[in-house]
Coordinates of C-alpha atoms in Angstrom, one line a residue:
M16 CA -43.3 19.1 40.0
R17 CA -42.2 19.7 43.9
K18 CA -46.0 19.3 44.4
E19 CA -47.0 15.7 42.8
I20 CA -43.7 14.6 44.7
K21 CA -45.1 15.9 47.6
I22 CA -48.8 13.9 47.1
A23 CA -46.6 10.9 45.8
L24 CA -44.2 10.1 48.7
P25 CA -46.1 11.1 52.1
T26 CA -44.5 9.9 55.2
Y27 CA -46.0 7.1 56.2
K28 CA -44.5 5.7 52.3
V29 CA -41.3 6.5 53.2
L30 CA -41.3 5.4 56.4
Y31 CA -42.1 2.3 55.9
S32 CA -40.7 1.6 52.7
A33 CA -37.8 2.6 54.6
A34 CA -38.3 0.2 57.2
F35 CA -38.9 -2.4 54.8
F36 CA -35.3 -2.2 53.2
V37 CA -33.7 -2.4 56.9
I38 CA -35.5 -5.8 57.5
L39 CA -35.0 -7.2 54.9
S40 CA -30.9 -7.2 54.6
L41 CA -31.4 -8.0 58.2
V42 CA -33.1 -11.3 58.0
R43 CA -32.4 -12.6 54.1
T44 CA -29.0 -14.4 54.5
V45 CA -26.4 -13.9 51.9
V46 CA -22.8 -15.4 50.9
Y47 CA -21.5 -14.1 48.0
A48 CA -22.1 -10.9 46.4
D49 CA -23.9 -12.3 43.7
E50 CA -26.6 -13.0 45.3
I51 CA -28.1 -9.7 47.3
G52 CA -29.7 -8.6 44.3
I53 CA -31.3 -12.1 44.2
A54 CA -32.4 -11.7 48.0
M55 CA -33.6 -8.3 47.0
E56 CA -35.2 -8.2 43.5
A57 CA -38.9 -9.9 44.4
P58 CA -39.4 -8.4 47.4
A59 CA -38.8 -4.8 45.8
S60 CA -41.2 -5.8 43.2
A61 CA -43.8 -6.9 45.9
L62 CA -42.9 -3.4 47.9
A63 CA -43.4 -1.3 44.6
A64 CA -46.4 -3.5 43.7
V65 CA -47.8 -2.2 46.6
F66 CA -46.4 1.5 47.1
C67 CA -47.3 2.5 43.5
A68 CA -51.2 1.1 43.6
D69 CA -53.1 4.1 44.7
T70 CA -50.8 6.0 42.5
Y71 CA -54.3 8.0 41.2
L72 CA -56.6 6.3 43.8
M73 CA -55.1 9.1 46.4
E74 CA -57.2 11.4 44.3
I75 CA -60.6 10.1 45.2
H76 CA -59.3 8.8 49.4
S77 CA -58.3 12.5 49.8
R78 CA -62.2 13.7 48.2
R79 CA -59.1 15.8 45.6
R80 CA -61.3 14.4 42.7
E81 CA -63.3 16.9 41.7
V82 CA -60.0 19.4 41.4
F83 CA -58.5 17.0 39.5
R84 CA -60.8 16.5 37.2
L85 CA -61.0 19.7 36.4
Y86 CA -57.5 19.2 34.6
D87 CA -57.8 18.7 30.9
E88 CA -57.2 14.8 30.1
K89 CA -53.6 15.5 28.9
R90 CA -52.8 17.3 31.7
Q91 CA -54.2 14.8 34.5
A92 CA -52.3 12.2 32.7
R93 CA -48.7 14.1 33.2
A94 CA -49.7 14.1 36.7
V95 CA -50.4 10.4 37.5
R96 CA -47.2 9.5 35.2
R97 CA -45.0 12.5 37.6
R98 CA -46.2 10.6 40.9
L99 CA -45.5 7.3 39.5
A100 CA -41.8 8.8 38.0
A101 CA -41.3 9.8 41.5
Q102 CA -42.2 7.2 42.8
I103 CA -40.2 4.8 40.6
L104 CA -37.3 6.7 41.4
Y105 CA -37.3 6.6 45.1
L106 CA -38.0 2.9 45.4
T107 CA -34.9 2.4 43.0
A108 CA -32.3 5.2 45.0
L109 CA -33.8 3.2 48.1
S110 CA -32.9 -0.7 46.9
A111 CA -29.2 1.4 45.9
L112 CA -29.1 1.3 49.6
G113 CA -31.0 -1.6 51.2
Y114 CA -27.6 -3.2 48.6
A115 CA -25.3 -0.8 50.3
M116 CA -26.7 -2.6 53.9
F117 CA -26.6 -6.2 53.3
Y118 CA -23.0 -5.3 53.4
W119 CA -23.3 -5.4 57.0
Q120 CA -23.1 -9.0 56.6
K121 CA -20.2 -9.5 54.9
P122 CA -20.4 -11.7 52.1
Y123 CA -17.9 -12.8 49.7
D124 CA -16.0 -11.8 46.9
P125 CA -18.2 -12.0 43.2
V126 CA -18.4 -15.8 42.3
N127 CA -17.8 -14.3 38.7
A128 CA -14.4 -13.1 38.7
G129 CA -14.9 -11.2 35.5
L130 CA -17.3 -9.1 37.3
S131 CA -16.2 -6.3 39.6
E132 CA -18.6 -5.5 43.2
T133 CA -18.8 -1.9 41.4
A134 CA -20.2 -3.9 38.0
L135 CA -22.6 -6.3 39.8
F136 CA -24.4 -3.7 41.9
G137 CA -24.5 -1.2 38.6
I138 CA -26.6 -4.9 36.9
S139 CA -28.1 -6.0 40.2
I140 CA -29.6 -2.3 40.7
A141 CA -30.6 -1.5 37.2
A142 CA -32.6 -5.1 37.0
I143 CA -33.6 -4.1 40.4
A144 CA -35.4 -0.7 39.0
G145 CA -37.1 -2.4 35.6
S146 CA -38.9 -4.9 38.1
I147 CA -40.4 -2.4 40.4
F148 CA -41.1 -0.3 37.2
F149 CA -42.9 -2.8 36.1
W150 CA -45.0 -4.1 38.9
G151 CA -45.3 -0.2 40.3
V152 CA -47.1 0.0 36.5
L153 CA -49.2 -3.3 36.5
S154 CA -50.3 -1.9 39.6
M155 CA -51.6 1.3 39.7
T156 CA -53.3 0.0 36.3
V157 CA -54.9 -2.4 37.5
C158 CA -56.4 -0.5 40.5
N159 CA -57.8 2.3 38.3
L160 CA -60.0 -0.2 36.4
F161 CA -61.3 -1.3 39.2
R162 CA -60.8 1.9 41.3
N163 CA -60.4 -0.5 44.0
Q164 CA -56.9 -0.3 45.5
W165 CA -57.2 -4.1 47.1
A166 CA -57.9 -5.6 43.5
G167 CA -54.8 -3.8 42.4
I168 CA -52.7 -5.3 44.9
G169 CA -54.2 -8.3 45.1
A170 CA -54.3 -9.1 40.9
A171 CA -50.5 -8.0 41.0
L172 CA -49.4 -10.5 43.9
V173 CA -50.7 -13.2 42.6
L174 CA -49.0 -12.8 40.0
W175 CA -45.8 -12.1 41.8
T176 CA -46.5 -15.7 42.8
V177 CA -46.5 -17.2 40.1
L178 CA -43.5 -15.4 38.6
S179 CA -41.9 -15.6 41.7
S180 CA -42.2 -19.7 42.2
R181 CA -40.0 -22.4 41.2
A182 CA -42.7 -23.6 38.7
G183 CA -42.5 -19.8 36.7
D184 CA -39.3 -20.1 36.2
R185 CA -39.3 -23.5 34.6
M186 CA -42.3 -22.5 32.3
L187 CA -41.0 -19.1 31.2
G188 CA -37.1 -19.6 31.6
N189 CA -35.3 -16.4 30.4
W190 CA -38.8 -15.2 29.5
N191 CA -39.6 -14.5 33.0
A192 CA -40.3 -11.5 34.9
F193 CA -38.0 -12.4 37.7
S194 CA -35.0 -14.0 34.8
F195 CA -32.8 -11.9 36.8
T196 CA -33.0 -13.7 39.9
F197 CA -33.2 -17.3 38.4
R198 CA -29.8 -16.6 36.5
T199 CA -27.1 -19.0 37.2
I200 CA -24.8 -16.9 39.2
E201 CA -21.8 -18.7 38.2
E202 CA -22.4 -17.4 34.5
G203 CA -22.4 -14.0 35.6
M204 CA -21.7 -12.9 32.1
D205 CA -24.6 -14.7 30.8
F206 CA -27.2 -11.7 30.0
G207 CA -30.0 -14.0 29.0
W208 CA -31.7 -13.1 31.9
L209 CA -32.7 -9.6 29.8
Y210 CA -35.2 -11.0 27.3
G211 CA -37.1 -11.6 31.0
K212 CA -36.4 -7.5 31.8
S213 CA -36.6 -6.5 28.6
L214 CA -40.6 -7.8 28.1
T215 CA -41.7 -5.8 30.8
I216 CA -40.3 -3.0 31.1
L217 CA -42.0 -3.2 27.1
A218 CA -45.2 -3.7 29.1
A219 CA -45.1 -1.4 31.8
A220 CA -44.2 0.9 28.9
V221 CA -47.8 0.0 26.8
L222 CA -49.6 0.3 29.9
L223 CA -48.0 4.2 30.8
A224 CA -49.6 5.4 26.8
M225 CA -53.3 4.1 28.4
V226 CA -52.9 6.1 31.5
P227 CA -54.9 8.8 29.3
Y228 CA -57.8 6.1 28.3
I229 CA -58.2 4.6 31.9
L230 CA -58.5 7.7 33.4
K231 CA -61.3 8.4 31.0
K232 CA -63.4 6.1 30.5
R233 CA -62.9 4.8 34.8
G234 CA -62.5 8.4 36.2

């Protein structure tokens, strides 16, 4: 597993992702603590789409593919999933740190008195983690299908643009991948946004289950 983490998290990725959250906390203004998760979910999802795109293609780019193909199909799929898991866990942990950075702006207490700041933090990071999982898996899957990193990133970001827009919110409501972002913060105890989040997590799980077949067909 240590080897997979080293491959999945090269220094340049660690540096640009850390810089991303520092810059985000400086340029994205929030007034209330409830708005921190809203400010972070869509940008973190876009970062995940870029960050995870080459989870398998890095084997081809680094010319390790011939060695990697010596593994049996199950071991190949397991290696890809481990790398993806390492990236998702890393981005989730970084998101938690990024959330704390927003307190440089000294936001007001949550609008909804029914949620403490600790509970709001936990809910927000869980929602962001779900989004990171979905967009990371989606981008990687499209990249593997087309064997092209930019095709995967481009397709994911086109869908991201549609779903993160007001039009996407109007069309899908609580079933949107960004239902957490578009929730009404005054109704903090309304968890209707879980419909969209659950749907995207299920979709990502299905795509993960397809990894062995995609590697076999597209190699």
